[in-house]
């Protein structure tokens, strides 16, 4: 339903973040904001939201939005223009380059954050009308190894299972997935099954993540060695006669050859243990568990996909499910967890350069079929460049025009420095964006097109379990922002394809997409939603979430694939695939002796253009960091909370050091969220090697040879400000949203006199309302108050006593202040009534570490449940529960140690 009968109106929509695809209820407040809650009727989350979903209300502001079309002027500056001028420039630019150099000189780079309708027509324009398959997407960095693995094994990119399988599985294996942080609502479902039904959880990851902490069995695998572990599992299943010969004989081919290769890759447990670095006894426990538990689901994510062996890893996992016939039946199957809200939808429309729409490829038959359906004048007949190669082709000057939509390649592609060089070489860089400033825009866009954002746009997305849900608008379009599909259709019309792009609503496009999925299909292609080919606009408005396939005439229901074979290969049989020996291209050498692993943190989304607006989300892990094992830290003289420079052959960053034995020796981990717009030196993409999987083209983002050196700063501090600020050159800084303004954490070798001078220089017309200088102790604090409110403050002190900013943040948030509160600020104390609760642990209820520690110290809280009772922490989305457990264990350990 579009609007429930409550007052104010409630709009049902879908979360813009991860592939879990949670249903969201949004109640607009009429002033640009909205109340957000989980949709109890959505079958993906039943009302739950994680910290990011819960904080969506804090991300709706328009301050940082791109609201008008803009074009670059001869002087290099961007200036506002009208849509007609901007779109003429887009089409003239593309037309000129195509006329001069042919269609392969232009490219689109799309995103799993587009709606299916946007994605569909972007592909249609390029592959059917401009006549090139140079269309790729950030899903290349995300899901393409799964796609390639599915196609090799099943003949199509099919996810066989559904989330409900988790409720019937007795064994859940998570491979290369930090689901506690990255798919939190699904992880809570797994935890409920563990708690309530005794389902066992195995986690395979080089790091002891918050997910791993909850596992019954954690296998700390050496980076890149998953295919060896699963090759060993296949051999073990064969040796222990736990394979399903009937299924293998009836529905598969190539078992013997794959088994033989697996045996040579993983000859015995001792060898597997040596290669994978996992304790032999734990390997045997895993193999026994898997062999002995028919209801087993293996979920996997970027530790599998983002690898130079990604496709082999996927197939090594699928092999074990095929061999046991554990696929497509309730409670069993391999399960690729998708990352972005519409990663799956992008695959449906053929968003990747090696796919055509509706799960078709570049076979002459498919090309011809799509040509006829679209009545396309210039069908692309061969695959285009995959993302990394696309940017190489730009660098070589072969691609002259690029249109980027809903992704930030200057940050998220590997070897991002080279990507920026490529962007600068373009004759025409068009960017459709929500925000005015990001690293891609700043690298030199010629045309900026303001796209409708979440809450404003309307269409469909598909989650990990093939469930198509509506995103609905609940806010008006701000400024002159327009839906992405509208922008593409307008460009297409100007290029002369008006008839084929004559859409008035997203529903028009959805109908065509559904019709193509059914066109000459008859069960030959997995993706078929023909039941929706004639949906009218009113029904599209009220459409409830459903799973594909839904062929015309087929009733809605839970859908699985392959329980009784029927694969999409020519002979209907699945393929076992023999994995190759993992290529050791990332072997460490003397200069770069570490392996740099990269990934995500709980409360931030990618390059933070949305989550970065939320003060609540900013307070969990506000600084870019690198995790190091204690022994490595000792050897390299690194100190916890100090700084280090991480260097690879491609670039370097200066990051906060987190020393933790959750990290493997020899391995470093850094999150991907920071970049040039929000930190001085933390764009991890610049460090990542551009090696790719040979089959999928997916970059190896999890293993780059790296080195680490200690960096010292003499002073540290922070700024809180109601306005945008630039810090002096040479300062290490990171920005973080704060209630009422912006926070900047800083470190510097410049002393307090330098900062005092800087303070006075930036306040030339205003006056510093009060400041405090303690030269012997190296402390400088200054503040500007305006209209009784804190406008700006700067705290600098010796790095060894890094100033705490929580008390000052409370002052910034407070609004008008009493005299006593002002004085308290500069004394570094919490003002009355503004308690400093420490860094936030539970983002949903804003519960700080100090409060939690207090509750444990007083004995009020002894476990997660009692922390929840006392403080509410962990009682909403639950994704901080693993961290609460760590804090409780740590505090209790400390207290016991002191008691001795
Ligand atoms: N909070 C948050 N959630 C997100 C996102 C976000 O930005 N923030 N992004 C979404 C997107 S687009 C995606 S794709 C997903 C990603 O979700 P995940 O894949 O769960 O997240 P990552 O942190 O990228 O990586 C997962 C784990 O792979 C491990 N790993 C590294 N190398 C190996 C290896 O060789 N073998 C194994 N077995 N594991 C390895 C890493 O240590 C890491 O813990 O998250 C989605 N959800
Ligand atoms: N080292 C390393 N690199 C990685 C990864 C990793 O684990 N390690 N993970 C990879 C993965 S899995 C992914 S998915 C990528 C993600 O990387 P990106 O896609 O580059 O990251 P986002 O920050 O999500 O960028 C989305 C951009 O689109 C804008 N946007 C959002 N919604 C819309 C919309 O509806 N329309 C338009 N026009 N614009 C919109 C946002 O403002 C933002 O600027 O990063 C990849 N890069
Ligand atoms: S788990 Fe969180 S981020 Fe993912 S869809 Fe649900 S609410 Fe959104
Ligand atoms: Mo992703």
XYZ file of C-alpha atoms in Angstrom, residues 107-629:
523
model
C 30.867 4.885 -21.696
C 28.435 4.808 -18.779
C 29.483 3.867 -15.263
C 26.404 2.938 -13.231
C 25.561 1.749 -9.755
C 23.613 -0.724 -7.644
C 22.099 2.320 -5.997
C 20.095 3.206 -9.079
C 16.535 1.970 -9.282
C 15.786 -0.828 -11.731
C 13.962 1.602 -14.002
C 16.949 4.004 -14.168
C 19.297 1.115 -14.771
C 17.092 -0.435 -17.455
C 16.938 2.612 -19.664
C 20.598 3.553 -19.213
C 21.426 0.113 -20.589
C 18.858 0.335 -23.312
C 20.240 3.660 -24.500
C 23.827 2.443 -24.652
C 23.476 -1.164 -25.754
C 20.579 -0.715 -28.154
C 20.758 2.835 -29.466
C 24.231 4.310 -29.059
C 25.528 0.859 -29.940
C 28.254 0.027 -27.429
C 28.398 -2.235 -24.398
C 30.758 0.141 -22.620
C 28.350 0.211 -19.710
C 29.620 -1.141 -16.452
C 28.682 -0.609 -12.857
C 30.097 -0.549 -9.354
C 28.568 -4.032 -9.080
C 31.699 -5.114 -10.927
C 33.518 -4.304 -7.653
C 30.862 -6.045 -5.642
C 28.961 -8.982 -7.127
C 30.574 -9.891 -10.443
C 32.440 -12.952 -9.140
C 29.152 -14.320 -7.854
C 27.544 -13.640 -11.209
C 30.391 -15.416 -13.035
C 30.341 -18.319 -10.553
C 26.580 -18.734 -10.870
C 26.797 -18.693 -14.650
C 29.580 -21.266 -14.707
C 27.737 -23.639 -12.384
C 24.060 -23.021 -13.190
C 24.152 -21.565 -16.708
C 22.502 -18.399 -15.371
C 23.031 -15.810 -12.661
C 20.592 -17.428 -10.257
C 20.513 -17.168 -6.464
C 18.834 -20.467 -5.603
C 17.584 -19.772 -2.070
C 15.583 -17.380 0.080
C 16.024 -15.784 3.514
C 13.490 -18.208 5.024
C 16.104 -20.928 4.480
C 17.998 -19.431 7.413
C 15.028 -20.292 9.623
C 15.308 -23.962 8.712
C 19.069 -24.324 8.441
C 20.866 -26.200 11.215
C 24.224 -24.981 9.986
C 24.901 -21.498 8.671
C 28.355 -20.830 7.239
C 29.380 -17.217 6.624
C 32.373 -16.948 4.290
C 34.042 -13.559 3.884
C 31.025 -11.835 5.350
C 30.939 -9.434 8.262
C 27.156 -9.678 8.372
C 26.917 -8.376 11.953
C 27.936 -5.008 10.523
C 27.091 -5.254 6.836
C 23.805 -7.187 6.748
C 22.713 -6.540 10.345
C 19.024 -7.386 10.091
C 19.792 -10.688 8.397
C 22.471 -11.348 10.999
C 19.954 -10.804 13.788
C 17.760 -13.387 12.062
C 20.713 -15.808 12.043
C 21.344 -15.087 15.733
C 17.708 -15.727 16.580
C 17.947 -19.109 14.855
C 21.102 -19.857 16.795
C 19.504 -18.892 20.084
C 16.071 -20.346 19.594
C 16.705 -23.416 17.470
C 20.340 -24.196 18.150
C 21.447 -23.555 14.566
C 25.240 -23.645 14.398
C 27.217 -20.715 13.002
C 30.623 -21.059 11.323
C 32.461 -17.905 10.251
C 35.407 -17.925 7.840
C 37.347 -14.652 7.749
C 40.974 -13.600 8.215
C 39.814 -11.227 10.975
C 37.951 -12.033 14.161
C 35.127 -9.658 13.278
C 32.055 -8.925 15.390
C 30.406 -11.606 13.228
C 33.170 -14.083 14.001
C 32.842 -13.368 17.694
C 29.324 -14.824 17.655
C 30.324 -18.013 15.830
C 30.294 -21.540 17.245
C 33.364 -22.093 15.121
C 35.607 -19.380 13.719
C 38.117 -20.287 11.024
C 40.741 -17.508 10.711
C 41.723 -18.186 7.122
C 44.832 -16.889 5.390
C 43.780 -14.293 2.810
C 42.726 -15.777 -0.517
C 42.711 -19.445 0.493
C 38.964 -20.159 0.583
C 38.957 -22.299 -2.550
C 41.509 -24.615 -0.933
C 39.367 -24.950 2.196
C 36.279 -25.784 0.118
C 38.265 -28.047 -2.223
C 39.232 -29.986 0.887
C 35.600 -30.064 1.942
C 34.534 -31.577 -1.384
C 37.182 -34.288 -1.039
C 36.101 -34.934 2.552
C 32.446 -35.249 1.504
C 33.475 -37.779 -1.140
C 35.687 -39.711 1.275
C 32.991 -39.885 3.936
C 30.278 -40.858 1.439
C 28.169 -37.869 2.303
C 27.556 -37.006 -1.306
C 24.267 -37.428 -3.091
C 25.100 -39.699 -6.015
C 21.543 -39.610 -7.259
C 21.563 -35.808 -7.563
C 25.055 -35.750 -9.071
C 24.158 -38.348 -11.688
C 20.814 -36.880 -12.636
C 21.536 -33.151 -12.557
C 25.252 -32.405 -12.907
C 28.366 -33.056 -14.984
C 32.124 -32.900 -14.384
C 32.074 -34.119 -10.782
C 35.017 -36.510 -11.156
C 37.268 -33.956 -12.825
C 36.487 -31.332 -10.206
C 37.050 -33.800 -7.395
C 40.390 -34.823 -8.821
C 41.556 -31.205 -8.976
C 40.268 -30.577 -5.477
C 42.219 -33.543 -4.186
C 45.414 -32.199 -5.700
C 44.733 -28.699 -4.329
C 43.887 -30.025 -0.885
C 45.558 -33.428 -0.560
C 45.183 -33.857 3.202
C 44.229 -31.972 6.338
C 47.852 -31.163 7.215
C 48.382 -29.573 3.807
C 45.074 -27.673 3.978
C 46.002 -26.429 7.422
C 49.354 -25.246 6.135
C 47.853 -23.434 3.148
C 44.900 -21.882 4.922
C 46.627 -21.213 8.229
C 43.678 -22.769 10.064
C 44.196 -25.217 12.886
C 43.815 -28.814 11.592
C 41.384 -29.756 14.368
C 39.141 -26.823 13.446
C 39.191 -27.786 9.786
C 38.055 -31.286 10.731
C 35.329 -29.877 12.994
C 34.045 -27.759 10.113
C 34.119 -30.647 7.655
C 32.328 -32.940 10.132
C 29.698 -30.317 10.833
C 29.064 -29.713 7.149
C 29.015 -33.420 6.297
C 26.706 -34.194 9.203
C 24.208 -31.368 8.725
C 21.953 -31.728 5.701
C 20.249 -28.397 6.325
C 23.222 -26.166 5.606
C 23.266 -22.686 4.087
C 26.572 -21.118 3.014
C 26.313 -17.334 2.764
C 29.177 -15.419 1.259
C 30.076 -11.880 0.501
C 33.096 -9.707 -0.317
C 35.775 -11.908 1.299
C 34.797 -14.302 -1.492
C 33.866 -12.000 -4.380
C 36.536 -9.293 -4.121
C 39.373 -11.576 -4.895
C 41.688 -12.448 -7.748
C 40.273 -15.964 -7.220
C 36.715 -14.762 -6.576
C 34.941 -16.851 -9.201
C 36.820 -19.982 -8.170
C 35.933 -19.347 -4.534
C 32.268 -19.079 -5.484
C 32.395 -22.318 -7.470
C 34.365 -24.145 -4.770
C 31.469 -23.358 -2.411
C 28.760 -24.244 -4.933
C 30.546 -27.561 -5.694
C 29.958 -28.690 -2.101
C 26.247 -27.883 -2.281
C 25.803 -29.591 -5.655
C 27.666 -32.677 -4.441
C 25.319 -33.064 -1.503
C 22.196 -32.088 -3.438
C 21.757 -29.328 -0.871
C 20.444 -26.696 -3.137
C 17.087 -25.092 -3.714
C 15.445 -27.002 -0.887
C 14.116 -25.435 2.295
C 16.980 -24.758 4.692
C 19.859 -25.426 2.297
C 21.918 -23.848 -0.438
C 24.747 -21.514 -1.400
C 23.688 -17.914 -0.853
C 25.468 -14.856 -2.229
C 24.603 -11.837 -0.056
C 24.275 -8.763 -2.254
C 25.751 -5.489 -1.137
C 23.780 -2.591 -2.506
C 20.026 -2.067 -2.340
C 19.667 -2.819 -6.045
C 22.728 -4.915 -6.833
C 20.363 -7.676 -7.902
C 18.147 -5.369 -9.974
C 21.203 -4.183 -11.872
C 21.938 -7.781 -12.808
C 18.357 -8.241 -14.003
C 18.621 -5.370 -16.460
C 22.078 -6.374 -17.683
C 23.977 -3.548 -16.015
C 27.318 -5.303 -16.434
C 29.338 -4.826 -19.632
C 29.223 -8.562 -20.348
C 25.434 -8.920 -20.026
C 22.391 -7.934 -21.977
C 19.046 -7.090 -20.422
C 16.828 -9.653 -18.658
C 19.643 -12.134 -17.939
C 20.631 -12.453 -21.581
C 24.182 -12.448 -22.906
C 25.929 -11.621 -26.146
C 25.080 -14.796 -28.048
C 23.790 -13.945 -31.542
C 20.357 -15.279 -30.546
C 20.153 -13.087 -27.441
C 21.451 -10.024 -29.282
C 18.876 -10.534 -31.987
C 16.052 -11.077 -29.511
C 16.805 -7.903 -27.606
C 17.252 -6.012 -30.865
C 13.794 -7.046 -32.005
C 12.179 -6.306 -28.652
C 13.680 -2.829 -28.447
C 13.452 -2.240 -32.167
C 17.032 -1.143 -31.683
C 18.879 0.578 -34.496
C 22.428 -0.150 -33.299
C 22.689 -3.144 -31.007
C 26.005 -3.709 -29.281
C 27.098 -7.146 -30.415
C 30.017 -7.792 -28.156
C 30.934 -7.218 -24.535
C 32.201 -3.839 -23.413
C 34.948 -2.875 -20.993
C 34.642 -4.038 -17.389
C 35.129 -1.278 -14.782
C 38.885 -1.473 -14.200
C 39.575 -1.920 -17.924
C 37.125 0.874 -18.720
C 39.220 3.338 -16.730
C 42.385 1.942 -18.356
C 40.775 2.620 -21.744
C 40.010 6.165 -20.615
C 43.624 6.569 -19.558
C 44.767 5.344 -22.979
C 42.520 7.940 -24.583
C 40.196 5.395 -26.214
C 37.138 6.466 -24.259
C 36.526 10.211 -24.454
C 33.168 10.651 -22.738
C 31.935 9.102 -19.503
C 28.590 9.444 -17.735
C 28.807 8.461 -14.073
C 25.539 7.814 -12.235
C 25.185 7.103 -8.504
C 28.711 6.008 -7.768
C 31.962 7.630 -6.704
C 34.730 5.935 -8.725
C 37.420 8.458 -7.708
C 37.220 6.817 -4.273
C 35.912 3.305 -4.701
C 37.875 1.896 -7.629
C 41.266 0.325 -6.953
C 44.326 2.450 -7.737
C 42.056 5.458 -7.335
C 44.884 7.904 -8.064
C 45.092 6.542 -11.604
C 41.298 6.650 -11.857
C 41.427 10.371 -11.080
C 44.068 10.856 -13.763
C 41.715 9.080 -16.159
C 38.763 11.255 -15.161
C 40.851 14.363 -15.816
C 41.688 13.173 -19.330
C 38.053 12.941 -20.386
C 36.779 15.328 -22.986
C 33.342 15.030 -21.403
C 32.607 13.894 -17.842
C 28.912 13.921 -16.964
C 27.962 13.145 -13.369
C 24.411 12.517 -12.164
C 24.607 13.030 -8.413
C 22.738 13.750 -5.233
C 25.541 15.751 -3.637
C 27.284 18.912 -4.728
C 30.698 17.752 -3.607
C 32.317 14.359 -3.783
C 35.731 13.279 -5.011
C 34.467 12.333 -8.477
C 32.667 15.646 -8.948
C 35.722 17.537 -7.693
C 38.057 15.686 -10.059
C 36.592 17.688 -12.894
C 33.017 17.040 -13.972
C 31.983 19.083 -16.993
C 28.268 18.668 -16.406
C 26.543 17.982 -13.090
C 22.972 16.707 -13.171
C 20.941 16.837 -9.928
C 19.296 13.461 -9.340
C 16.384 12.680 -7.049
C 17.612 11.002 -3.879
C 16.145 8.344 -1.629
C 12.816 9.580 -0.313
C 12.239 11.523 -3.539
C 12.694 8.849 -6.161
C 10.236 6.140 -7.010
C 10.624 2.728 -8.601
C 11.794 -0.768 -7.706
C 14.810 -2.497 -6.161
C 15.652 -6.207 -5.808
C 17.320 -7.624 -2.695
C 19.583 -10.645 -2.080
C 16.703 -13.126 -2.118
C 15.331 -11.924 -5.492
C 12.597 -9.922 -3.812
C 11.411 -6.899 -5.750
C 10.168 -4.058 -3.542
C 9.034 -0.533 -4.207
C 10.996 2.521 -3.243
C 8.429 5.281 -2.990
C 8.775 9.025 -2.781
C 7.608 10.646 0.450
C 9.268 14.021 -0.072
C 8.862 16.526 -2.899
C 11.679 16.868 -5.432
C 13.963 19.607 -4.027
C 15.270 22.426 -6.221
C 15.351 21.179 -9.789
C 16.336 17.583 -9.001
C 14.862 14.961 -11.326
C 14.691 11.164 -11.293
C 17.661 9.469 -12.969
C 15.375 7.749 -15.498
C 13.938 11.101 -16.531
C 17.413 12.526 -17.080
C 18.484 9.578 -19.239
C 15.248 9.639 -21.241
C 15.656 13.350 -21.936
C 19.190 12.786 -23.209
C 17.955 9.876 -25.356
C 15.255 12.081 -26.893
C 17.808 14.710 -27.760
C 19.970 12.054 -29.387
C 17.042 11.289 -31.648
C 15.497 8.275 -29.921
C 12.347 9.931 -28.660
C 10.014 7.135 -29.661
C 11.872 4.425 -27.782
C 12.313 6.593 -24.670
C 8.899 8.093 -24.409
C 8.298 7.203 -20.754
C 6.133 9.256 -18.483
C 6.541 7.354 -15.262
C 8.734 4.708 -13.676
C 5.764 2.346 -14.074
C 6.031 2.630 -17.886
C 9.619 1.439 -17.706
C 8.876 -1.321 -15.209
C 6.206 -2.729 -17.524
C 8.620 -2.825 -20.441
C 11.300 -4.455 -18.300
C 8.797 -7.092 -17.142
C 7.667 -7.700 -20.725
C 11.257 -8.185 -21.924
C 11.883 -10.698 -19.146
C 9.033 -12.816 -20.522
C 9.773 -12.211 -24.216
C 10.449 -15.551 -25.980
C 11.297 -16.981 -22.592
C 9.103 -20.039 -21.915
C 11.212 -21.089 -18.967
C 14.504 -20.870 -20.861
C 15.700 -17.945 -18.751
C 15.531 -17.799 -14.944
C 14.527 -14.144 -14.758
C 10.868 -13.874 -15.740
C 8.453 -11.397 -14.173
C 5.954 -11.557 -17.010
C 3.089 -11.455 -14.498
C 3.808 -7.715 -14.192
C 4.060 -6.878 -17.888
C 0.613 -5.317 -17.900
C 0.484 -3.937 -14.365
C -1.416 -0.658 -14.369
C -0.045 2.412 -12.716
C -2.392 2.204 -9.735
C -1.316 -1.389 -9.058
C 2.327 -0.385 -9.472
C 1.729 2.241 -6.778
C 0.399 -0.331 -4.349
C 2.623 -3.221 -5.438
C 3.696 -5.409 -2.511
C 7.146 -7.046 -2.350
C 7.407 -10.262 -4.379
C 10.063 -12.739 -5.387
C 11.027 -13.634 -8.899
C 10.415 -15.621 -10.976
C 6.781 -14.649 -11.490
C 5.942 -15.747 -15.006
C 2.567 -14.672 -16.371
C -0.172 -16.708 -14.764
C 2.020 -17.886 -11.910
C 0.742 -17.313 -8.365
C 2.861 -15.349 -5.890
C 4.867 -17.380 -3.412
C 8.266 -18.313 -2.073
C 10.537 -19.266 -4.940
C 13.596 -21.516 -5.030
C 15.633 -22.963 -7.880
C 17.310 -26.282 -8.692
C 15.894 -28.697 -6.090
C 15.226 -31.024 -8.991
C 17.872 -29.834 -11.413
C 16.539 -27.844 -14.343
C 19.627 -25.749 -14.675
C 19.922 -23.119 -17.368
C 22.748 -24.831 -19.263
C 22.142 -26.331 -22.708
C 21.758 -29.838 -21.274
C 19.916 -28.693 -18.154
C 22.738 -29.936 -15.929
C 24.884 -28.028 -13.458
C 28.644 -27.877 -13.846
C 31.134 -28.798 -11.183
C 34.115 -26.492 -11.606
C 37.704 -27.425 -10.863
C 39.237 -24.480 -8.981
C 42.719 -23.317 -9.936
C 45.572 -23.106 -7.463
C 45.068 -19.679 -5.836
C 47.377 -17.315 -7.660
C 49.802 -15.798 -5.213
C 50.082 -12.485 -7.047
C 49.694 -10.738 -3.711
C 52.531 -12.615 -2.025
C 54.213 -10.230 0.342
C 57.814 -9.226 -0.360
C 60.520 -7.656 1.746
C 59.419 -4.098 1.050
C 55.674 -4.710 1.323
C 55.529 -7.484 3.857
C 51.933 -6.976 4.989
C 48.665 -7.787 3.253
C 46.206 -4.906 3.256
C 42.581 -6.004 3.675
C 39.785 -3.449 3.300
C 36.092 -3.320 4.149
C 33.350 -1.654 6.105
C 32.392 -0.383 9.521
C 29.010 -0.754 11.164
C 27.611 2.742 10.909
C 28.970 4.121 7.645
C 27.943 3.496 4.064
C 30.672 3.593 1.410
C 31.896 7.117 0.702
C 29.556 8.518 3.398
C 27.622 10.922 1.218
C 24.484 9.944 3.151
C 25.483 8.263 6.440
C 28.120 10.980 6.904
C 25.309 13.452 7.566
C 24.153 11.681 10.723
C 25.728 12.784 14.031
C 24.522 9.565 15.629
C 26.258 7.392 13.041
C 29.400 9.537 13.132
C 30.106 8.837 16.758
C 30.745 5.096 16.657
C 34.058 5.059 14.769
C 34.743 8.672 13.755
C 38.311 8.246 12.521
C 39.912 6.363 9.631
C 42.011 3.602 11.156
C 44.195 0.623 10.441
C 43.969 -2.548 12.513
C 47.276 -4.207 13.400
C 48.087 -7.358 15.363
